[in-house]
């Protein structure tokens, strides 16, 4: 079963067709990157795939379930169990500590108190280098640490897919390297698929595949060998 299968997706704003006949598939556990110039529709697609925005046409299946046309309430519930989202600006709850932020998708479904849920959160926090920070509040953390909390939250429910929109966009070079390294590690474990939108070839090169978006759909896909220079070269070839 594919983690994500988008077929014939269209989305316009007024007369402008941002996505048109957009197809994209991620296999279970696959780590892929989505690149394209500013305004090409990358965030629009992530919002559609997260059920935060509705498509005008097409289907988007997450783990085999089409989310196009779901009500907002159904989409929110589906998202908590099947989709993790990571945004550029972290979007943590400032009044909640690290642990509660990470557990939020489970707490909202009344599952946060189970031993399994607690263990899953603790494991992720350890994995992401946040042990000992459980009781801190987001304002006490660096940008890179906050983004790692957001990544832990995205993964805590073992979703089919994590959708990350420029997760290193607000970080300095060192924190960006750390966060992209951790995404790469989590990606290679292959539990949840990861789709990361990024302008950074270093982040994209961590993925197995890079998809290039142009004129509303994917026009090229390359396999990465971990080399950011290769990704940059393919980018320039696609958009020159
Ligand atoms: N709410 C909106 N109303 C009208 N137009 C919008 C809206 N949101 C996005 N757009 C338009 O849709 C197009 C795609 O936007 P989107 O945010 O998906 O681009 P992007 O590829 O994520 O760009 P960036 O790299 O700058 O983040 C842009 O031309 C944008 O102006
Ligand atoms: Mg964007």
mmCIF file of C-alpha atoms and ligand atoms in Angstrom, residues 13 16 18 36-45 165-166 199, ligand 1:
data_model
loop_
_atom_site.group_PDB
_atom_site.id
_atom_site.type_symbol
_atom_site.label_atom_id
_atom_site.label_comp_id
_atom_site.label_asym_id
_atom_site.label_seq_id
_atom_site.Cartn_x
_atom_site.Cartn_y
_atom_site.Cartn_z
ATOM 1 C CA UNK A 13 -6.877 30.311 -6.748
ATOM 2 C CA UNK A 16 -4.773 30.873 -11.551
ATOM 3 C CA UNK A 18 -1.586 26.424 -9.219
ATOM 4 C CA UNK A 36 10.488 24.010 -7.138
ATOM 5 C CA UNK A 37 10.765 27.783 -7.427
ATOM 6 C CA UNK A 38 8.868 30.103 -5.096
ATOM 7 C CA UNK A 39 5.192 30.176 -6.042
ATOM 8 C CA UNK A 40 5.263 26.846 -7.916
ATOM 9 C CA UNK A 41 2.690 25.287 -5.557
ATOM 10 C CA UNK A 42 4.760 23.189 -3.144
ATOM 11 C CA UNK A 43 3.029 24.422 0.018
ATOM 12 C CA UNK A 44 -0.318 24.238 -1.728
ATOM 13 C CA UNK A 45 0.237 20.538 -2.364
ATOM 14 C CA UNK A 165 7.250 22.297 4.610
ATOM 15 C CA UNK A 166 10.724 23.870 4.629
ATOM 16 C CA UNK A 199 14.918 24.909 -1.202
HETATM 17 N N1 LIG B 1 -4.739 31.850 -0.214
HETATM 18 C C1 LIG B 1 -4.288 32.151 -1.438
HETATM 19 N N2 LIG B 1 -4.985 32.992 -2.249
HETATM 20 C C2 LIG B 1 -4.561 33.265 -3.507
HETATM 21 N N3 LIG B 1 -3.437 32.773 -4.042
HETATM 22 C C3 LIG B 1 -2.694 31.956 -3.295
HETATM 23 C C4 LIG B 1 -3.070 31.600 -1.956
HETATM 24 N N4 LIG B 1 -2.144 30.743 -1.460
HETATM 25 C C5 LIG B 1 -1.225 30.587 -2.443
HETATM 26 N N5 LIG B 1 -1.558 31.305 -3.533
HETATM 27 C C6 LIG B 1 -0.806 31.351 -4.793
HETATM 28 O O1 LIG B 1 -0.548 30.040 -5.227
HETATM 29 C C7 LIG B 1 0.753 29.949 -5.787
HETATM 30 C C8 LIG B 1 1.510 28.817 -5.114
HETATM 31 O O2 LIG B 1 1.746 29.142 -3.739
HETATM 32 P P1 LIG B 1 2.536 28.172 -2.771
HETATM 33 O O3 LIG B 1 2.518 28.809 -1.451
HETATM 34 O O4 LIG B 1 1.995 26.808 -2.898
HETATM 35 O O5 LIG B 1 4.005 28.229 -3.419
HETATM 36 P P2 LIG B 1 5.360 27.573 -2.910
HETATM 37 O O6 LIG B 1 5.865 26.725 -4.019
HETATM 38 O O7 LIG B 1 5.159 26.948 -1.589
HETATM 39 O O8 LIG B 1 6.314 28.853 -2.775
HETATM 40 P P3 LIG B 1 7.452 29.199 -1.680
HETATM 41 O O9 LIG B 1 8.664 28.464 -2.149
HETATM 42 O O10 LIG B 1 7.627 30.676 -1.825
HETATM 43 O O11 LIG B 1 6.973 28.794 -0.331
HETATM 44 C C9 LIG B 1 1.396 31.318 -5.614
HETATM 45 O O12 LIG B 1 1.317 31.997 -6.840
HETATM 46 C C10 LIG B 1 0.545 31.985 -4.587
HETATM 47 O O13 LIG B 1 0.490 33.373 -4.798
#
